[in-house]
């Protein structure tokens, strides 16, 4: 079991930021903004799914996983709130969150499915976010030139995603979820998530007027597809999820623990005074 602390972030998110908030780089800004646009609805879905999954478990499993699920829900609720503020600034800048509308329709269409499917989808997304998070913590150039308060926002979220990477997975396993559906949902989530984020990134770039500039796509290559890029360098980590004996704790979370330890002045554990 992992002990999960809910942290209140001590950063200013009232001051607006420009469209190219990520170091003035059009692609990096559009891509991370698209990710942020997916969080509000996504994180609500994760909280609801894991809570609903926990309720189906026998009392001894509820007792074993209850505190961790509570911590997970607390962390995701905080992410959701902070990214809501972040997304509010994007909206003021005229960015249209089409991703959220599409994802909401999809969720409605799938709402009737077994709770195990929802928890499997959550566990799959959590693996993707944990990979993304570890990569962020080891590639500071992804946020180069970004205001410190926004760097803190993204790295704090990354550290907590890495920290709670196994909660949904453990609930799925406790529910008797099988390997076949775990992998099936993982592939489905990978495809839909990438398609959603790609479409929204293009939409954001169009709004920014940077869609047809070479510098935009050079930056895209560097960030995602170069040998150390987020997509290309993480293939093995991505694939690891499909192994029958996989567990999220097999992956190293040192970077997350170090970040949280070295930046403890940036947040207060909820329930304690600043
Ligand atoms: Fe999150
Ligand atoms: Fe998460």
GROMACS .gro file of C-alpha atoms and ligand atoms in nm:
model
  276
    1UNK     CA    1   0.000   0.000   0.000
    2UNK     CA    2   0.120   0.353  -0.078
    3UNK     CA    3   0.062   0.637   0.165
    4UNK     CA    4  -0.061   0.929  -0.042
    5UNK     CA    5  -0.041   1.282   0.093
    6UNK     CA    6  -0.274   1.546  -0.047
    7UNK     CA    7  -0.077   1.866  -0.103
    8UNK     CA    8  -0.203   2.219  -0.145
    9UNK     CA    9   0.015   2.397  -0.397
   10UNK     CA   10   0.139   2.743  -0.297
   11UNK     CA   11   0.158   2.909  -0.636
   12UNK     CA   12  -0.013   3.209  -0.788
   13UNK     CA   13  -0.259   3.104  -1.055
   14UNK     CA   14  -0.456   3.427  -1.057
   15UNK     CA   15  -0.206   3.614  -1.273
   16UNK     CA   16  -0.275   3.545  -1.642
   17UNK     CA   17  -0.012   3.403  -1.876
   18UNK     CA   18   0.038   3.439  -2.253
   19UNK     CA   19  -0.070   3.183  -2.516
   20UNK     CA   20   0.292   3.071  -2.559
   21UNK     CA   21   0.340   3.031  -2.186
   22UNK     CA   22   0.588   2.745  -2.231
   23UNK     CA   23   0.913   2.934  -2.292
   24UNK     CA   24   0.758   3.121  -2.588
   25UNK     CA   25   0.753   2.791  -2.780
   26UNK     CA   26   0.433   2.752  -2.984
   27UNK     CA   27   0.428   2.373  -3.005
   28UNK     CA   28   0.521   2.301  -2.645
   29UNK     CA   29   0.259   2.548  -2.526
   30UNK     CA   30  -0.013   2.408  -2.753
   31UNK     CA   31   0.067   2.046  -2.663
   32UNK     CA   32   0.077   2.095  -2.286
   33UNK     CA   33  -0.231   2.316  -2.300
   34UNK     CA   34  -0.410   2.031  -2.482
   35UNK     CA   35  -0.306   1.792  -2.204
   36UNK     CA   36  -0.433   2.034  -1.943
   37UNK     CA   37  -0.763   2.058  -2.131
   38UNK     CA   38  -0.806   1.682  -2.093
   39UNK     CA   39  -0.753   1.682  -1.717
   40UNK     CA   40  -1.073   1.830  -1.575
   41UNK     CA   41  -1.302   1.566  -1.717
   42UNK     CA   42  -1.042   1.289  -1.709
   43UNK     CA   43  -0.952   1.332  -1.345
   44UNK     CA   44  -1.319   1.343  -1.243
   45UNK     CA   45  -1.365   1.013  -1.428
   46UNK     CA   46  -1.064   0.857  -1.248
   47UNK     CA   47  -1.197   0.962  -0.908
   48UNK     CA   48  -1.548   0.834  -0.980
   49UNK     CA   49  -1.424   0.505  -1.125
   50UNK     CA   50  -1.182   0.420  -0.847
   51UNK     CA   51  -1.435   0.514  -0.576
   52UNK     CA   52  -1.705   0.304  -0.747
   53UNK     CA   53  -1.458   0.016  -0.786
   54UNK     CA   54  -1.364   0.027  -0.418
   55UNK     CA   55  -1.731   0.001  -0.317
   56UNK     CA   56  -1.767  -0.331  -0.500
   57UNK     CA   57  -1.486  -0.493  -0.297
   58UNK     CA   58  -1.527  -0.715   0.009
   59UNK     CA   59  -1.476  -0.536   0.345
   60UNK     CA   60  -1.120  -0.660   0.399
   61UNK     CA   61  -1.009  -0.524   0.059
   62UNK     CA   62  -1.191  -0.198   0.121
   63UNK     CA   63  -1.001  -0.167   0.444
   64UNK     CA   64  -0.669  -0.252   0.278
   65UNK     CA   65  -0.711  -0.005  -0.010
   66UNK     CA   66  -0.946   0.255   0.140
   67UNK     CA   67  -0.687   0.502   0.271
   68UNK     CA   68  -0.488   0.490  -0.051
   69UNK     CA   69  -0.800   0.548  -0.262
   70UNK     CA   70  -0.886   0.843  -0.041
   71UNK     CA   71  -0.538   0.988  -0.098
   72UNK     CA   72  -0.567   0.921  -0.472
   73UNK     CA   73  -0.902   1.100  -0.490
   74UNK     CA   74  -0.764   1.391  -0.288
   75UNK     CA   75  -0.463   1.429  -0.519
   76UNK     CA   76  -0.671   1.410  -0.838
   77UNK     CA   77  -0.927   1.655  -0.697
   78UNK     CA   78  -0.646   1.904  -0.631
   79UNK     CA   79  -0.503   1.856  -0.981
   80UNK     CA   80  -0.848   1.906  -1.127
   81UNK     CA   81  -0.903   2.228  -0.937
   82UNK     CA   82  -0.563   2.378  -1.024
   83UNK     CA   83  -0.585   2.282  -1.391
   84UNK     CA   84  -0.935   2.431  -1.392
   85UNK     CA   85  -0.773   2.766  -1.307
   86UNK     CA   86  -0.505   2.707  -1.572
   87UNK     CA   87  -0.772   2.621  -1.831
   88UNK     CA   88  -0.969   2.933  -1.735
   89UNK     CA   89  -0.677   3.145  -1.855
   90UNK     CA   90  -0.662   2.946  -2.181
   91UNK     CA   91  -1.032   3.012  -2.231
   92UNK     CA   92  -0.980   3.384  -2.175
   93UNK     CA   93  -0.710   3.369  -2.444
   94UNK     CA   94  -0.973   3.229  -2.683
   95UNK     CA   95  -0.870   2.862  -2.687
   96UNK     CA   96  -1.166   2.630  -2.740
   97UNK     CA   97  -1.165   2.302  -2.544
   98UNK     CA   98  -1.318   2.074  -2.803
   99UNK     CA   99  -1.141   1.773  -2.650
  100UNK     CA  100  -1.360   1.799  -2.341
  101UNK     CA  101  -1.683   1.797  -2.540
  102UNK     CA  102  -1.573   1.491  -2.741
  103UNK     CA  103  -1.454   1.306  -2.431
  104UNK     CA  104  -1.780   1.386  -2.251
  105UNK     CA  105  -1.981   1.233  -2.537
  106UNK     CA  106  -1.762   0.922  -2.531
  107UNK     CA  107  -1.799   0.885  -2.156
  108UNK     CA  108  -2.174   0.911  -2.184
  109UNK     CA  109  -2.181   0.640  -2.449
  110UNK     CA  110  -1.977   0.412  -2.223
  111UNK     CA  111  -2.138   0.499  -1.891
  112UNK     CA  112  -2.346   0.179  -1.884
  113UNK     CA  113  -2.042  -0.050  -1.891
  114UNK     CA  114  -1.917  -0.265  -1.602
  115UNK     CA  115  -1.730  -0.074  -1.331
  116UNK     CA  116  -1.428  -0.297  -1.399
  117UNK     CA  117  -1.406  -0.147  -1.749
  118UNK     CA  118  -1.397   0.202  -1.604
  119UNK     CA  119  -1.130   0.107  -1.352
  120UNK     CA  120  -0.926  -0.066  -1.627
  121UNK     CA  121  -0.951   0.252  -1.837
  122UNK     CA  122  -0.836   0.452  -1.535
  123UNK     CA  123  -0.543   0.219  -1.464
  124UNK     CA  124  -0.440   0.241  -1.832
  125UNK     CA  125  -0.449   0.620  -1.832
  126UNK     CA  126  -0.261   0.629  -1.505
  127UNK     CA  127   0.018   0.424  -1.662
  128UNK     CA  128   0.039   0.669  -1.952
  129UNK     CA  129   0.044   0.967  -1.717
  130UNK     CA  130   0.307   0.804  -1.493
  131UNK     CA  131   0.535   0.750  -1.795
  132UNK     CA  132   0.474   1.106  -1.906
  133UNK     CA  133   0.538   1.230  -1.552
  134UNK     CA  134   0.871   1.049  -1.512
  135UNK     CA  135   0.980   1.180  -1.849
  136UNK     CA  136   0.889   1.537  -1.747
  137UNK     CA  137   1.090   1.507  -1.427
  138UNK     CA  138   1.398   1.396  -1.618
  139UNK     CA  139   1.367   1.638  -1.914
  140UNK     CA  140   1.365   1.995  -1.779
  141UNK     CA  141   1.408   2.125  -2.137
  142UNK     CA  142   1.038   2.047  -2.193
  143UNK     CA  143   0.957   2.351  -1.978
  144UNK     CA  144   1.264   2.559  -2.057
  145UNK     CA  145   1.203   2.933  -2.021
  146UNK     CA  146   0.865   2.883  -1.853
  147UNK     CA  147   0.774   3.097  -1.552
  148UNK     CA  148   0.877   2.919  -1.230
  149UNK     CA  149   0.518   2.907  -1.095
  150UNK     CA  150   0.401   2.719  -1.406
  151UNK     CA  151   0.702   2.487  -1.398
  152UNK     CA  152   0.610   2.407  -1.039
  153UNK     CA  153   0.251   2.335  -1.142
  154UNK     CA  154   0.355   2.084  -1.409
  155UNK     CA  155   0.629   1.917  -1.206
  156UNK     CA  156   0.415   1.889  -0.891
  157UNK     CA  157   0.143   1.722  -1.096
  158UNK     CA  158   0.403   1.495  -1.256
  159UNK     CA  159   0.548   1.397  -0.919
  160UNK     CA  160   0.206   1.306  -0.779
  161UNK     CA  161   0.109   1.113  -1.093
  162UNK     CA  162   0.422   0.908  -1.053
  163UNK     CA  163   0.351   0.868  -0.682
  164UNK     CA  164  -0.005   0.734  -0.716
  165UNK     CA  165   0.064   0.527  -1.027
  166UNK     CA  166  -0.050   0.196  -0.877
  167UNK     CA  167  -0.377   0.286  -0.699
  168UNK     CA  168  -0.621   0.225  -0.987
  169UNK     CA  169  -0.423  -0.083  -1.092
  170UNK     CA  170  -0.450  -0.235  -0.745
  171UNK     CA  171  -0.824  -0.168  -0.728
  172UNK     CA  172  -0.866  -0.333  -1.070
  173UNK     CA  173  -0.678  -0.639  -0.954
  174UNK     CA  174  -0.872  -0.658  -0.628
  175UNK     CA  175  -1.193  -0.651  -0.837
  176UNK     CA  176  -1.072  -0.964  -1.017
  177UNK     CA  177  -1.006  -0.771  -1.338
  178UNK     CA  178  -0.829  -0.990  -1.591
  179UNK     CA  179  -0.521  -0.941  -1.805
  180UNK     CA  180  -0.703  -0.960  -2.137
  181UNK     CA  181  -0.932  -0.664  -2.062
  182UNK     CA  182  -0.652  -0.473  -1.894
  183UNK     CA  183  -0.445  -0.486  -2.216
  184UNK     CA  184  -0.746  -0.430  -2.441
  185UNK     CA  185  -0.841  -0.113  -2.255
  186UNK     CA  186  -0.479   0.000  -2.249
  187UNK     CA  187  -0.458  -0.009  -2.629
  188UNK     CA  188  -0.794   0.161  -2.667
  189UNK     CA  189  -0.702   0.435  -2.419
  190UNK     CA  190  -0.362   0.490  -2.583
  191UNK     CA  191  -0.520   0.542  -2.925
  192UNK     CA  192  -0.809   0.762  -2.811
  193UNK     CA  193  -0.592   0.969  -2.578
  194UNK     CA  194  -0.328   1.033  -2.845
  195UNK     CA  195  -0.594   1.114  -3.104
  196UNK     CA  196  -0.770   1.355  -2.867
  197UNK     CA  197  -0.450   1.535  -2.766
  198UNK     CA  198  -0.325   1.555  -3.127
  199UNK     CA  199  -0.652   1.708  -3.249
  200UNK     CA  200  -0.661   1.957  -2.964
  201UNK     CA  201  -0.294   2.049  -3.013
  202UNK     CA  202  -0.361   2.123  -3.381
  203UNK     CA  203  -0.665   2.327  -3.282
  204UNK     CA  204  -0.457   2.524  -3.032
  205UNK     CA  205  -0.182   2.585  -3.289
  206UNK     CA  206  -0.440   2.708  -3.540
  207UNK     CA  207  -0.575   2.955  -3.285
  208UNK     CA  208  -0.219   3.067  -3.208
  209UNK     CA  209  -0.142   3.116  -3.580
  210UNK     CA  210   0.154   2.876  -3.558
  211UNK     CA  211   0.016   2.568  -3.734
  212UNK     CA  212   0.203   2.622  -4.061
  213UNK     CA  213   0.539   2.733  -3.929
  214UNK     CA  214   0.850   2.515  -3.959
  215UNK     CA  215   0.964   2.608  -3.612
  216UNK     CA  216   0.645   2.460  -3.470
  217UNK     CA  217   0.708   2.118  -3.621
  218UNK     CA  218   1.079   2.124  -3.542
  219UNK     CA  219   0.981   2.170  -3.181
  220UNK     CA  220   0.725   1.887  -3.210
  221UNK     CA  221   0.997   1.654  -3.336
  222UNK     CA  222   1.233   1.751  -3.054
  223UNK     CA  223   0.969   1.716  -2.783
  224UNK     CA  224   0.803   1.394  -2.895
  225UNK     CA  225   0.986   1.203  -3.166
  226UNK     CA  226   1.360   1.267  -3.126
  227UNK     CA  227   1.562   0.982  -2.967
  228UNK     CA  228   1.513   1.136  -2.622
  229UNK     CA  229   1.162   1.258  -2.704
  230UNK     CA  230   0.859   1.180  -2.492
  231UNK     CA  231   0.703   0.928  -2.729
  232UNK     CA  232   1.006   0.765  -2.884
  233UNK     CA  233   1.212   0.716  -2.570
  234UNK     CA  234   0.922   0.566  -2.375
  235UNK     CA  235   0.819   0.282  -2.602
  236UNK     CA  236   0.961   0.012  -2.371
  237UNK     CA  237   0.789   0.164  -2.067
  238UNK     CA  238   0.464   0.179  -2.259
  239UNK     CA  239   0.494  -0.180  -2.377
  240UNK     CA  240   0.578  -0.306  -2.027
  241UNK     CA  241   0.212  -0.264  -1.928
  242UNK     CA  242   0.115  -0.556  -2.152
  243UNK     CA  243   0.335  -0.812  -1.973
  244UNK     CA  244   0.127  -1.060  -1.768
  245UNK     CA  245   0.322  -0.999  -1.446
  246UNK     CA  246   0.332  -0.621  -1.478
  247UNK     CA  247   0.279  -0.399  -1.175
  248UNK     CA  248   0.323  -0.017  -1.180
  249UNK     CA  249   0.551  -0.034  -0.875
  250UNK     CA  250   0.810  -0.219  -1.084
  251UNK     CA  251   0.893   0.114  -1.243
  252UNK     CA  252   1.134   0.346  -1.067
  253UNK     CA  253   0.979   0.647  -0.889
  254UNK     CA  254   1.298   0.801  -0.749
  255UNK     CA  255   1.259   1.121  -0.950
  256UNK     CA  256   0.915   1.182  -0.808
  257UNK     CA  257   1.024   1.121  -0.450
  258UNK     CA  258   1.327   1.350  -0.495
  259UNK     CA  259   1.120   1.628  -0.648
  260UNK     CA  260   0.866   1.620  -0.365
  261UNK     CA  261   1.142   1.619  -0.107
  262UNK     CA  262   1.338   1.904  -0.268
  263UNK     CA  263   1.033   2.127  -0.327
  264UNK     CA  264   0.851   2.089   0.002
  265UNK     CA  265   0.846   2.471   0.034
  266UNK     CA  266   0.610   2.484  -0.267
  267UNK     CA  267   0.316   2.309  -0.100
  268UNK     CA  268   0.157   2.224   0.233
  269UNK     CA  269   0.002   1.889   0.318
  270UNK     CA  270  -0.374   1.942   0.340
  271UNK     CA  271  -0.488   1.979   0.699
  272UNK     CA  272  -0.166   2.156   0.803
  273UNK     CA  273  -0.099   2.527   0.815
  274UNK     CA  274   0.130   2.702   0.562
  275LIG    FE1  275  -0.372   1.408  -1.192
  276LIG    FE1  276  -0.348   1.030  -1.176
   0.00000   0.00000   0.00000
